[in-house]
CSV table of C-alpha atoms in Angstrom, one decimal:
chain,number,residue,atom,x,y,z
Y,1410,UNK,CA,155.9,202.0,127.5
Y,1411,UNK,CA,155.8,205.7,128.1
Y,1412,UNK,CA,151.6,205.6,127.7
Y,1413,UNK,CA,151.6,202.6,130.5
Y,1414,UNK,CA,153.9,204.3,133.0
Y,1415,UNK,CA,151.3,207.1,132.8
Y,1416,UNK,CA,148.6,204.5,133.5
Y,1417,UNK,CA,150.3,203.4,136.7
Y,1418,UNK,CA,150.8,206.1,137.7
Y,1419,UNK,CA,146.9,207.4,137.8
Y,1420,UNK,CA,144.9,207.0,140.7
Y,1421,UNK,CA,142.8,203.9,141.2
Y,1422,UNK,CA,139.7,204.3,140.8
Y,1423,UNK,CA,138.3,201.8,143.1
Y,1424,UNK,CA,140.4,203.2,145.8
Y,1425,UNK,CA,139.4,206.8,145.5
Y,1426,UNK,CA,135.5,205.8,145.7
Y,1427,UNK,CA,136.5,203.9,148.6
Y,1428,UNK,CA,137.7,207.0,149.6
Y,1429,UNK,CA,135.2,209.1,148.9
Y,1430,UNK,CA,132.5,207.0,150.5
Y,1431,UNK,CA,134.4,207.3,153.9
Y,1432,UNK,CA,134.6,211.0,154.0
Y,1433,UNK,CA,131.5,211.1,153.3
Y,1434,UNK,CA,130.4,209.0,156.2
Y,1435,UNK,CA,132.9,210.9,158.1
Y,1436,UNK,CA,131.0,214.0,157.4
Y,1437,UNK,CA,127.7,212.1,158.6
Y,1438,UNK,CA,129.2,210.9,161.7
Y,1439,UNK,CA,130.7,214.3,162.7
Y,1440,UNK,CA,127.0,215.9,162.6
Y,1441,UNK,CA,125.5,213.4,164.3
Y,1442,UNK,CA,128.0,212.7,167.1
Y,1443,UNK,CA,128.5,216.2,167.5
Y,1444,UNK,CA,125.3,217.4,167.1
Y,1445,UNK,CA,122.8,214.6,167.8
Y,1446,UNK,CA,119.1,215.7,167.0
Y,1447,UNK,CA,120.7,218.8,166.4
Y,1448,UNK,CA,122.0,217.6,163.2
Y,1449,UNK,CA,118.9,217.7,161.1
Y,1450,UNK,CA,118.1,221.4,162.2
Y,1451,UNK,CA,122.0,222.3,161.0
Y,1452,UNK,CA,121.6,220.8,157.9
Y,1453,UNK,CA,117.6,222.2,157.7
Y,1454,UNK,CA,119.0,225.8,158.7
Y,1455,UNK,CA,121.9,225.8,156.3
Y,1456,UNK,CA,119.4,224.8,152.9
Y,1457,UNK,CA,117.3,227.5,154.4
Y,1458,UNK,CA,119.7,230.2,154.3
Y,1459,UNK,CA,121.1,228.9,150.4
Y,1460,UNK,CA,117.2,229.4,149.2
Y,1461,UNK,CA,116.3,232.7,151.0
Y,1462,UNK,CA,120.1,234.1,149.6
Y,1463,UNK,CA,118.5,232.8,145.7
Y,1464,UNK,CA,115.5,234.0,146.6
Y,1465,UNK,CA,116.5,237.7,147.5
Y,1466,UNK,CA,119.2,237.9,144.6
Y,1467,UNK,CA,116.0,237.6,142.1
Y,1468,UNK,CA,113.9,240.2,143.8
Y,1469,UNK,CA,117.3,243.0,143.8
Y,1470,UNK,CA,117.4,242.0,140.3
Y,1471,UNK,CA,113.8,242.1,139.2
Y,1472,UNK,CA,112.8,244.8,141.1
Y,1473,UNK,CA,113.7,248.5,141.7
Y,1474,UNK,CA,113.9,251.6,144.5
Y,1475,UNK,CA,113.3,250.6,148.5
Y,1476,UNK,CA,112.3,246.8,147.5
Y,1477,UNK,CA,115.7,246.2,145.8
Y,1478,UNK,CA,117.5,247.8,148.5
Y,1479,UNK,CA,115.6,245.1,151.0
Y,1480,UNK,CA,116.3,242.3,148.9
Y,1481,UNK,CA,120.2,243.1,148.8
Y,1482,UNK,CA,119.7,243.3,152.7
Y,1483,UNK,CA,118.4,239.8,153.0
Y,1484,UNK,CA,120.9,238.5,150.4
Y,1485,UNK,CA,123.5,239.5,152.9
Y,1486,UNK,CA,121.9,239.4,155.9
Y,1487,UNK,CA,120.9,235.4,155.4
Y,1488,UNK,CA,124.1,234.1,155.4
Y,1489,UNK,CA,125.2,235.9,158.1
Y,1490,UNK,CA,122.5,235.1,160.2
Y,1491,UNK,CA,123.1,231.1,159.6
Y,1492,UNK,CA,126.5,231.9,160.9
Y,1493,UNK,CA,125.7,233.6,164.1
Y,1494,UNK,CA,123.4,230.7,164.5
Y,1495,UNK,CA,125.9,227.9,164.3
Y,1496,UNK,CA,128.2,230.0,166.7
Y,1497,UNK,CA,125.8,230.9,168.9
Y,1498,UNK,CA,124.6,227.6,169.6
Y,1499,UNK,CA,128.1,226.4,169.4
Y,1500,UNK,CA,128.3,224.4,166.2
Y,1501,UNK,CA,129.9,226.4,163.9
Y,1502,UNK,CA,132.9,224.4,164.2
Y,1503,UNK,CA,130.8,221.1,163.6
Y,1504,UNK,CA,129.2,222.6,160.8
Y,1505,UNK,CA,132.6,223.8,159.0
Y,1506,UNK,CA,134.5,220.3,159.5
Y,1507,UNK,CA,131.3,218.4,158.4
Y,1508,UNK,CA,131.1,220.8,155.2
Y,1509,UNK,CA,135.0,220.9,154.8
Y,1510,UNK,CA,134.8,216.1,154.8
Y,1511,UNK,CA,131.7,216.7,152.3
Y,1512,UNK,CA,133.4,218.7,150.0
Y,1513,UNK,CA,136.5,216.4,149.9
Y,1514,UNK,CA,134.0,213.2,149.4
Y,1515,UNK,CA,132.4,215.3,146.4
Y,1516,UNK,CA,135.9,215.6,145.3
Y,1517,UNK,CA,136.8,212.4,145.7
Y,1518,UNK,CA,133.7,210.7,144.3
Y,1519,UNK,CA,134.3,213.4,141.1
Y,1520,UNK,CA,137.6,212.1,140.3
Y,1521,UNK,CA,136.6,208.2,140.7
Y,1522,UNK,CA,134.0,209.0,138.3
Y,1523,UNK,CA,136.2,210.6,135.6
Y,1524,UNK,CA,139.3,208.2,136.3
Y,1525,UNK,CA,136.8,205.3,135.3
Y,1526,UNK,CA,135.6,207.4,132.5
Y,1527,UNK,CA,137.5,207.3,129.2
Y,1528,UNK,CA,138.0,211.0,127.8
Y,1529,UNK,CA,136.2,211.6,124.6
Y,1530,UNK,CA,138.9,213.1,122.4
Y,1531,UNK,CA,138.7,214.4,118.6
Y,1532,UNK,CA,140.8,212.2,116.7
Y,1533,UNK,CA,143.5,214.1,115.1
Y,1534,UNK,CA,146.1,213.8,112.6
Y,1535,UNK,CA,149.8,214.8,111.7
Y,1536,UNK,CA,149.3,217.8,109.0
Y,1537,UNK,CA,152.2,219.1,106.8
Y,1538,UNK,CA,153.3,223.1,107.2
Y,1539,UNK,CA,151.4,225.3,104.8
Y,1540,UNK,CA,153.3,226.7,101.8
Y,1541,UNK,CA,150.8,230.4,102.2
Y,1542,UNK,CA,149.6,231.0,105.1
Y,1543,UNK,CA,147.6,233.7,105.6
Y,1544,UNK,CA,146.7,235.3,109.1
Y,1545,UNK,CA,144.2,238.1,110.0
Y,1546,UNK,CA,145.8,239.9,113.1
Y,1547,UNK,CA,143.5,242.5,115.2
Y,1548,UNK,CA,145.9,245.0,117.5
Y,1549,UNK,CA,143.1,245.8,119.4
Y,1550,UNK,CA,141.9,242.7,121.0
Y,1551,UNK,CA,142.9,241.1,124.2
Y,1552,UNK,CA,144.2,245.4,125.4
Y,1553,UNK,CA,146.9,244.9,122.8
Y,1554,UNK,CA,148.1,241.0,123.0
Y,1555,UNK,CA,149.2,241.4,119.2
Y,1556,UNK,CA,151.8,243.8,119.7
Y,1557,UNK,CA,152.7,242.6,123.7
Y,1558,UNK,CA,153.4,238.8,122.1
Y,1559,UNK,CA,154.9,240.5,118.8
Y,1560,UNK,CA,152.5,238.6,117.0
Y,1561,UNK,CA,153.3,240.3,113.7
Y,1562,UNK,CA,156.4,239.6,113.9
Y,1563,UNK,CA,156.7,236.6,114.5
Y,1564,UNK,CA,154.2,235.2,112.5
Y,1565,UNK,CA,156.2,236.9,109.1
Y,1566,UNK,CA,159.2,235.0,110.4
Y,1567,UNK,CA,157.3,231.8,110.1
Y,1568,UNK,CA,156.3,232.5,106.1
Y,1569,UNK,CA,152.8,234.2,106.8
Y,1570,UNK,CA,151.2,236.8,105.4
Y,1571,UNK,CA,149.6,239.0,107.8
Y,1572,UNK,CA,147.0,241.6,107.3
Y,1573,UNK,CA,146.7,243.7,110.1
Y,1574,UNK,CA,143.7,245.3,110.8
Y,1575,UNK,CA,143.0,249.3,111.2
Y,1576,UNK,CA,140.6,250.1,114.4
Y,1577,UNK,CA,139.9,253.1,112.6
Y,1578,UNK,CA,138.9,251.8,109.6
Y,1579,UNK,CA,136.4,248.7,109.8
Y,1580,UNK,CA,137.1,246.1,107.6
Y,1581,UNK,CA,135.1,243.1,106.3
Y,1582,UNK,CA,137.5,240.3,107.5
Y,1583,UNK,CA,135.3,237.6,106.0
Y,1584,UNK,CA,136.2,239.5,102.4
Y,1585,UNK,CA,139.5,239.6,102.8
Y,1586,UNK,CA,139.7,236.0,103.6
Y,1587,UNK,CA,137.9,235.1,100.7
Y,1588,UNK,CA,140.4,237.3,98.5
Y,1589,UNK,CA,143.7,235.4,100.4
Y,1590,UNK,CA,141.9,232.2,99.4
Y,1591,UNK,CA,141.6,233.5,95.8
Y,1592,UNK,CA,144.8,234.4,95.5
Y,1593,UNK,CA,146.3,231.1,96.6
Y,1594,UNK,CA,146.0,230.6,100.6
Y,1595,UNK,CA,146.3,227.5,101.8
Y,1596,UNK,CA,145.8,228.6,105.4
Y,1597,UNK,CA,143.2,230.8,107.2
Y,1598,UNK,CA,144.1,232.6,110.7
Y,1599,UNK,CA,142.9,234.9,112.9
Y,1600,UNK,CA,144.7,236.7,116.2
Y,1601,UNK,CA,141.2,238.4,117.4
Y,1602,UNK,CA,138.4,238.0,119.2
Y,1603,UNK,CA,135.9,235.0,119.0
Y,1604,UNK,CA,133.4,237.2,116.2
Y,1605,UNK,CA,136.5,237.4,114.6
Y,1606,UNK,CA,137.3,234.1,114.4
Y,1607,UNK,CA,134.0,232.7,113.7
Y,1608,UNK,CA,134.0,235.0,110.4
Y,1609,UNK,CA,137.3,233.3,108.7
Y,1610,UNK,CA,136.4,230.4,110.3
Y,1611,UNK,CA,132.9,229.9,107.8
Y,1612,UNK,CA,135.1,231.0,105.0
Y,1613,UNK,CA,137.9,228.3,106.0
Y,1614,UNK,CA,135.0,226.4,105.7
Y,1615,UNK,CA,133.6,227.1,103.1
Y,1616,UNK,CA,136.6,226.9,100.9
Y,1617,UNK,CA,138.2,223.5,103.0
Y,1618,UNK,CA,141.2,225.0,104.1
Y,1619,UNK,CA,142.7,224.7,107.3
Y,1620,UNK,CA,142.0,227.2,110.2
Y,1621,UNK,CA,144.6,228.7,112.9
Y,1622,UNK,CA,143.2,229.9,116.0
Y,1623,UNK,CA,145.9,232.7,118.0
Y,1624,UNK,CA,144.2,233.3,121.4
Y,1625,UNK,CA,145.0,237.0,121.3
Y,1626,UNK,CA,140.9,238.1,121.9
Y,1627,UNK,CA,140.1,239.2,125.3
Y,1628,UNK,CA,138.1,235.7,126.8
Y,1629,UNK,CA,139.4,233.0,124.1
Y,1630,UNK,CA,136.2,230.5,124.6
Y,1631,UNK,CA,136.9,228.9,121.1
Y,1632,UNK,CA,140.8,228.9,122.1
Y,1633,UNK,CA,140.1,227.4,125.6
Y,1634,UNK,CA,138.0,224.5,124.5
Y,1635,UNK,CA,140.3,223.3,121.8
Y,1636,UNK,CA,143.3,222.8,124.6
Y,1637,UNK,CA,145.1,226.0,123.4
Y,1638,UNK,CA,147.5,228.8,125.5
Y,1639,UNK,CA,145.4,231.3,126.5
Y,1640,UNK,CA,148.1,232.7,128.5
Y,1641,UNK,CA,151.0,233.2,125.6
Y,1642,UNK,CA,149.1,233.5,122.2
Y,1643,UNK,CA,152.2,233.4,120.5
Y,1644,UNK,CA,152.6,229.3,121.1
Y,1645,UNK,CA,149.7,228.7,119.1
Y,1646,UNK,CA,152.1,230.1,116.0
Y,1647,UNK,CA,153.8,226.9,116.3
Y,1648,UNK,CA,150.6,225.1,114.4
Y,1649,UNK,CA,152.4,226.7,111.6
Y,1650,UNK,CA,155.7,224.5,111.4
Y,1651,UNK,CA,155.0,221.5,113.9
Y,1652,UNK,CA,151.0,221.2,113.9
Y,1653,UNK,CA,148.2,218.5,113.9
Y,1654,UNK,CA,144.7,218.6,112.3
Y,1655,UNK,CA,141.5,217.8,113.2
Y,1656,UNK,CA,138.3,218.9,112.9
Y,1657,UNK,CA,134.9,220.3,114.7
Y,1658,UNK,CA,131.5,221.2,114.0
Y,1659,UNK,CA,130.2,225.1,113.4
Y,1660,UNK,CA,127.1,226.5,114.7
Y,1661,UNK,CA,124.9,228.5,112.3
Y,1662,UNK,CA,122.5,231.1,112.9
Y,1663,UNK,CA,120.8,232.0,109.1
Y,1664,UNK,CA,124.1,232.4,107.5
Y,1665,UNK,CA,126.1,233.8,109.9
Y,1666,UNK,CA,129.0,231.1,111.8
Y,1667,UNK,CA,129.3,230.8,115.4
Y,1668,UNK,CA,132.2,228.9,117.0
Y,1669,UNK,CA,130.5,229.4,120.4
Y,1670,UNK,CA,127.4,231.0,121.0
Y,1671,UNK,CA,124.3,232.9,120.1
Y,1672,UNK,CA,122.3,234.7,123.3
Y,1673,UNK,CA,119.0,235.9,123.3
Y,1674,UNK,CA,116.2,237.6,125.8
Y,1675,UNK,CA,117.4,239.6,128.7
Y,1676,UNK,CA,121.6,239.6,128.2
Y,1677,UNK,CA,121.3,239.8,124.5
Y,1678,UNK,CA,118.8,243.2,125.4
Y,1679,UNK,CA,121.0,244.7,127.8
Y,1680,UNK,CA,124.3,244.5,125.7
Y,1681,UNK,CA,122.3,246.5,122.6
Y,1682,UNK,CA,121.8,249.1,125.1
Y,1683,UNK,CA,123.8,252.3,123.8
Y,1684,UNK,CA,124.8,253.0,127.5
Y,1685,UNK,CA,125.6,249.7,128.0
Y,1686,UNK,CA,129.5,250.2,126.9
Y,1687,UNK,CA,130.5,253.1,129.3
Y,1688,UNK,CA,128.3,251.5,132.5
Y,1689,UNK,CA,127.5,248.1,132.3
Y,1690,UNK,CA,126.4,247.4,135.7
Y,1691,UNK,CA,124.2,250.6,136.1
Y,1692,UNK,CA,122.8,249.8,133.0
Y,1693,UNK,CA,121.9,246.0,133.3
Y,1694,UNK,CA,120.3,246.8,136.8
Y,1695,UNK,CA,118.2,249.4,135.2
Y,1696,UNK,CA,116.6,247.1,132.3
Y,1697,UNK,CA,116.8,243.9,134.2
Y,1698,UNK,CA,113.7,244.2,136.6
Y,1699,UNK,CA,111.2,244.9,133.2
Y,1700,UNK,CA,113.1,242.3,131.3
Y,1701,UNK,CA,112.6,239.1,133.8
Y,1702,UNK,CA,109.3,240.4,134.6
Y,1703,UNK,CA,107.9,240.2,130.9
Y,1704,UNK,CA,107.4,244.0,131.1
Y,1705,UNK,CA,109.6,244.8,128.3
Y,1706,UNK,CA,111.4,242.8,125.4
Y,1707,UNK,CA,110.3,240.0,123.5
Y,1708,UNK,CA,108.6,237.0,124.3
Y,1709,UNK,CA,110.5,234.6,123.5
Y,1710,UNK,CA,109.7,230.9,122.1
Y,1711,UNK,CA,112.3,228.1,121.7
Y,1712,UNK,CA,111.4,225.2,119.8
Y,1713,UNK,CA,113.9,221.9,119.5
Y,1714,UNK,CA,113.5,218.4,118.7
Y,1715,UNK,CA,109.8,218.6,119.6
Y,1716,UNK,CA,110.3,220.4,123.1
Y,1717,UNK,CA,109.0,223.6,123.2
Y,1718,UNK,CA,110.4,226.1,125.7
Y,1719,UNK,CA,108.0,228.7,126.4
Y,1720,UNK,CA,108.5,232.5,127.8
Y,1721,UNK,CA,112.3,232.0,128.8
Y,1722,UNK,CA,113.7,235.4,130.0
Y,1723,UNK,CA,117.2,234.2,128.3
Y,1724,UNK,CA,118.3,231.4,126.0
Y,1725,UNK,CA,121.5,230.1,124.9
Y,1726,UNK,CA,122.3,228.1,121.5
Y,1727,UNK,CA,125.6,227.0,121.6
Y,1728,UNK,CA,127.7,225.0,119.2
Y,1729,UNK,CA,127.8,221.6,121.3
Y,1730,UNK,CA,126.7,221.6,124.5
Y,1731,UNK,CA,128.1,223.0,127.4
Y,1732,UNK,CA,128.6,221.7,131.0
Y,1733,UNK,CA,125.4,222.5,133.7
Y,1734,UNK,CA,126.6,219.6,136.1
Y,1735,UNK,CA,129.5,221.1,137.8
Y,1736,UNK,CA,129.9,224.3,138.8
Y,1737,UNK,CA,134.0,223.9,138.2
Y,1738,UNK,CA,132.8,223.0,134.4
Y,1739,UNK,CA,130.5,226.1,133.8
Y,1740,UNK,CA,130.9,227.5,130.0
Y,1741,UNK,CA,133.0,224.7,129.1
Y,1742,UNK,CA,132.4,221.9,126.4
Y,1743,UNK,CA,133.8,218.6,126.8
Y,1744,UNK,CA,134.0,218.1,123.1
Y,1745,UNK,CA,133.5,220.1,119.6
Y,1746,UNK,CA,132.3,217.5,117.4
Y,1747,UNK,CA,129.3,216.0,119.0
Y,1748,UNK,CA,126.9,217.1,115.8
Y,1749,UNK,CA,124.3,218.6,118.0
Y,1750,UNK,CA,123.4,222.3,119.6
Y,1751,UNK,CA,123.3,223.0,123.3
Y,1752,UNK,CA,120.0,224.6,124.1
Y,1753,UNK,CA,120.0,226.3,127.6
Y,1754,UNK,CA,117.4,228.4,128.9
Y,1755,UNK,CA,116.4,229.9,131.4
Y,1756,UNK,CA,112.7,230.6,133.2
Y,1757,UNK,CA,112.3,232.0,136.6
Y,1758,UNK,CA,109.0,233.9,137.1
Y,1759,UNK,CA,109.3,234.7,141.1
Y,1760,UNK,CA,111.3,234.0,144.0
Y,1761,UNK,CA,110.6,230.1,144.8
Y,1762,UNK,CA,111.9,229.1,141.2
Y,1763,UNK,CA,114.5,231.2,141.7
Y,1764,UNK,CA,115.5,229.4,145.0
Y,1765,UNK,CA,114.6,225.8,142.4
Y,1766,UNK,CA,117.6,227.1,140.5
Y,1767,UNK,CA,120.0,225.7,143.5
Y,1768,UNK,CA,119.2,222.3,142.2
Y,1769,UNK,CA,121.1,223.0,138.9
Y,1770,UNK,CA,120.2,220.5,135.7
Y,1771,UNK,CA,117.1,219.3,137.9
Y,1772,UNK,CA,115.4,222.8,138.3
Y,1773,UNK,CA,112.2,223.5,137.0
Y,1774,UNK,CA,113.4,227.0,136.2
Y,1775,UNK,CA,116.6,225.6,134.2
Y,1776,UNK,CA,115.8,224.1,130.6
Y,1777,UNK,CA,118.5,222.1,129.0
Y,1778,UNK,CA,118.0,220.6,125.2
Y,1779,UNK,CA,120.6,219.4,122.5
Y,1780,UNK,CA,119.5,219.0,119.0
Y,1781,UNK,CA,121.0,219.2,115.4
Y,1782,UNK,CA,118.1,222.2,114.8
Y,1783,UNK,CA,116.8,224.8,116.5
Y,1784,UNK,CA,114.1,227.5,116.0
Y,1785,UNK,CA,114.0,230.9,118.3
Y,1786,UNK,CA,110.9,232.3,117.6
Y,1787,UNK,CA,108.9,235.6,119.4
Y,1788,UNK,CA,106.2,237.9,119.5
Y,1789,UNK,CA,108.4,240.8,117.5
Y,1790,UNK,CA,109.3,241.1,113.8
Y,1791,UNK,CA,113.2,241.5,114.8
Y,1792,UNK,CA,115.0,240.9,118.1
Y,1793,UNK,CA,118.5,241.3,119.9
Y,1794,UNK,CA,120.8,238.4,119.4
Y,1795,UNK,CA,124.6,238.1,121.1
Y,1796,UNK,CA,126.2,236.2,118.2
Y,1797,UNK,CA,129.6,235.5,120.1
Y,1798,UNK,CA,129.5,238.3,121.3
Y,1799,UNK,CA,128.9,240.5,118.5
Y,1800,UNK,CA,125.2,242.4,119.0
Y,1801,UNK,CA,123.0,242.2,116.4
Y,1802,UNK,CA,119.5,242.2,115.4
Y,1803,UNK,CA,117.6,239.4,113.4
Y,1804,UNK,CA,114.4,239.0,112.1
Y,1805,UNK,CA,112.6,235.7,113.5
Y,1806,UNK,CA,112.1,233.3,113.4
Y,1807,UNK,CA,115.9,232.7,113.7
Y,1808,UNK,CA,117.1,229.2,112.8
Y,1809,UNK,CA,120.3,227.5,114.4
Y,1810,UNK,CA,121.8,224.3,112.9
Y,1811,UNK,CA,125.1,222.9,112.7
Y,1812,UNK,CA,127.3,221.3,110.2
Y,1813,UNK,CA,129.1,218.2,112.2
Y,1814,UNK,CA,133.0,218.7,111.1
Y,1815,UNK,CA,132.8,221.3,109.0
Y,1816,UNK,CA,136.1,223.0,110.1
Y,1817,UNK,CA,139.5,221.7,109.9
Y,1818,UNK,CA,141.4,222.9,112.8
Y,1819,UNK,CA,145.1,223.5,112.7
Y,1820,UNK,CA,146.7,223.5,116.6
Y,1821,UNK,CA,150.0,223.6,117.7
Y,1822,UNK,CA,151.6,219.5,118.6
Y,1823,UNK,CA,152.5,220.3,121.7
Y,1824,UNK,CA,149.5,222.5,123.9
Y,1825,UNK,CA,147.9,222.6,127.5
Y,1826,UNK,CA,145.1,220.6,126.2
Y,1827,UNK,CA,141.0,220.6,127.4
Y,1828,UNK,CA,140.9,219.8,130.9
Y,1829,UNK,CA,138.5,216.1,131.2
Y,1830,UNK,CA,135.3,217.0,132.3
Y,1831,UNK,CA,134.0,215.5,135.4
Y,1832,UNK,CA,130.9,213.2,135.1
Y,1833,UNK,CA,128.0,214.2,137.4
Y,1834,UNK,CA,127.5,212.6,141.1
Y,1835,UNK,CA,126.3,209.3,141.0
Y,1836,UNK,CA,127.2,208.1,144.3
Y,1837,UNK,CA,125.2,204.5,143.1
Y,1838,UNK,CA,128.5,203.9,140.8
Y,1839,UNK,CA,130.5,205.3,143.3
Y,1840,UNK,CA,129.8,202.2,145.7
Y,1841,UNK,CA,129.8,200.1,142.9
Y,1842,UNK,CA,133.3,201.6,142.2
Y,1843,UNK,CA,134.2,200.8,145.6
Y,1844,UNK,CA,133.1,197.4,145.7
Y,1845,UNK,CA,135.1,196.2,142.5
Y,1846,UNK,CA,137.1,193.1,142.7
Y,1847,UNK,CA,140.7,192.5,141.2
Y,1848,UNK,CA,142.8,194.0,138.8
Y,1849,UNK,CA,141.9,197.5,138.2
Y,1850,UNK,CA,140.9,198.0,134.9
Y,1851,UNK,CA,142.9,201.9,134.8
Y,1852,UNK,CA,146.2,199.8,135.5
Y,1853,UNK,CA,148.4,198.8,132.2
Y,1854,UNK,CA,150.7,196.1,131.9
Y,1855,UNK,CA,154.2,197.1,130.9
Y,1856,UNK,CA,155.4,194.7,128.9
């Protein structure tokens, strides 16, 4: 009954594509009754202004001295310019309403998409409270969210046995997993950053034994795609005494686990940069011109279910795909057990295909792969590698894979959940959308 009310209560489909499709005529009709002839040239000048902006951001980053202080004039100046067109010729106001109706049929045509859409959701299951837990707890990540969200604490109250880590002592957290599984653990958590967590997570495993992740790092990726409180770590405690179970897939790169990502080319070199720490935009502006000009680092080679992606100035392996589609969905992923690696990389040689890179998953300059294997090959012995954001060298070629399910995730019952991902434009099943007969298929019968 409850799951049926919730049904009725969704937006129709059919109604919001209906919807969408008339804004966005709207918006057409605006410019043309307002504008006339004029119309094409405001649209023409607008695209003009978006590709000149691209085109100077990648000369003040791949360049230095006067022609990097140009290019951050142009960057500016275009988009101001494209303004004081439209006002000056007294369409600025046309422009804005036809750009504010276009947005909204976007929207519109967005949510129609996803409402028609059934979510793809990890099954999971009802999972009995551990007997031993045992929780790794770092008081330095997230500026102190261990001690603010009296983590410790709480966590003893619940049964747990907490080792808490010593910033001025390194520790091998992957070792002293191992020895809580020795000595009887029957559950594996971390309150840390993602490296952290991808540690105990290969030992959880590696030894089968359910895995806790408390969002106390600093940017909680792994946490954010698996529906958790980012905001109030301490919730996630509750996967302790009222929890569910279900499980995802772990990236590997050699040996080493990754719950989100490895990085490599130009972010990957600028991170390993010992000045990098105390100024990181003074530093990434001084080694990015040589980097995306080929000048300095590796030359990279990416090689994936028989694509090759040649000379990319940075590449991203992550475990399961993320979102390219919608700018509202960057560095997200819709789902953690697909079985395959997202491939991403990225290739822009001059100032055209750096303009191409407006046109997202369909630019030339923007390479998107997903297989179950991936090779990162270059013309160096060893290279920089981000491994969730942990900087390290490797020697190549480096291999990726990923084991499909390979973790067993504890999580709290009752969390914020992952957000449904929004399908990408297709305003063909939009009208079709529209056009549908009858019952809506979204609508539930209550009896």
């Amino acid at each position: 009954m409850k799951a049926a009310a919730h049904a009725t209560d969704r937006p129709s489909p059919r109604w919001t594509a209906r919807l969408a499709l008339v804004t966005g005529a709207v918006a057409i009709l605006v410019l043309l009754l307002f504008a006339g002839l004029q119309s094409v040239a405001l649209v023409g000048v607008g695209l003009a202004g978006l590709m000149v902006t691209a085109a100077a951001i990648w000369w003040a980053l791949a360049r230095t001295g006067p022609l990097r202080a140009l290019a951050v004039l142009v960057a500016v100046a275009a988009p101001v310019a494209v303004v004081v067109l439209y006002a000056v010729t007294g369409l600025l106001w046309v422009a804005l309403v036809s750009l504010a109706l276009w947005a909204l049929a976007v929207t519109g045509g967005r949510a129609a998409l996803a409402a028609d859409c059934a979510p793809a959701q990890a099954p999971e299951r009802p999972a009995a409270a551990p007997e031993r837990p045992f929780l790794i707890m770092n008081p330095r990540s997230g500026g102190g969210k261990v001690e603010k969200f009296h983590l410790l604490e709480k966590a003893k109250a619940l049964g747990a046995q907490v080792a808490l880590l010593d910033p001025a002592h390194p520790q091998d957290v992957a070792a002293l997993a191992r020895q809580a599984a020795d000595e009887g653990a029957d559950l594996l958590g971390v309150a840390g950053g993602d490296g952290t967590q991808a540690l105990v997570a290969g030992v959880a495993a590696e030894r089968g034994l359910p895995f806790v992740v408390i969002s106390a790092g600093t940017r909680n990726h792994f946490a954010l795609d698996l529906g958790l409180d980012r905001n109030d770590p301490s919730l996630c405690l509750d996967a302790l005494t009222d929890g569910v179970e279900l499980r995802v897939d772990l990236g590997y790169i050699g040996d080493r686990v990754f719950v989100n990502n490895a990085s490599f080319g130009a972010y990957a070199s600028v991170v390993q940069s010992p000045a990098y720490r105390d100024d990181k935009a003074h530093t990434a502006l001084q080694l990015l011109p040589d980097l995306l000009t080929h000048h300095s680092g590796p030359r990279l080679a990416v090689h994936a279910q028989g694509a090759t992606i040649e000379a990319p100035q940075a590449v991203l392996v992550s475990n399961n795909p993320y979102r390219t589609d919608d700018p509202a969905g960057l560095g997200r992923r819709e789902r953690l057990d697909s079985g395959v690696l997202g491939v991403l990389g990225v290739k822009v040689d001059n100032a055209a295909q750096a303009a191409g890179l407006l046109r997202g998953r369909h630019s030339t300059g923007l390479a998107t792969l997903a297989s179950q294997h991936v090779i990162v090959d270059a013309d160096a012995s060893t290279i920089p590698v981000g491994v969730d954001g942990e900087a390290l060298t490797l020697s190549t070629p480096i291999h990726c894979r990923i084991e499909q399910l390979a973790l067993r995730v504890r999580l709290p019952r009752r969390r914020p959940g992952v957000p449904r991902g929004r399908p990408p434009m297709n305003w063909r099943r939009i009208w079709h959308l529209a056009r549908t007969k009858g019952r809506d298929p979204t609508r539930s019968d209550t009896h």
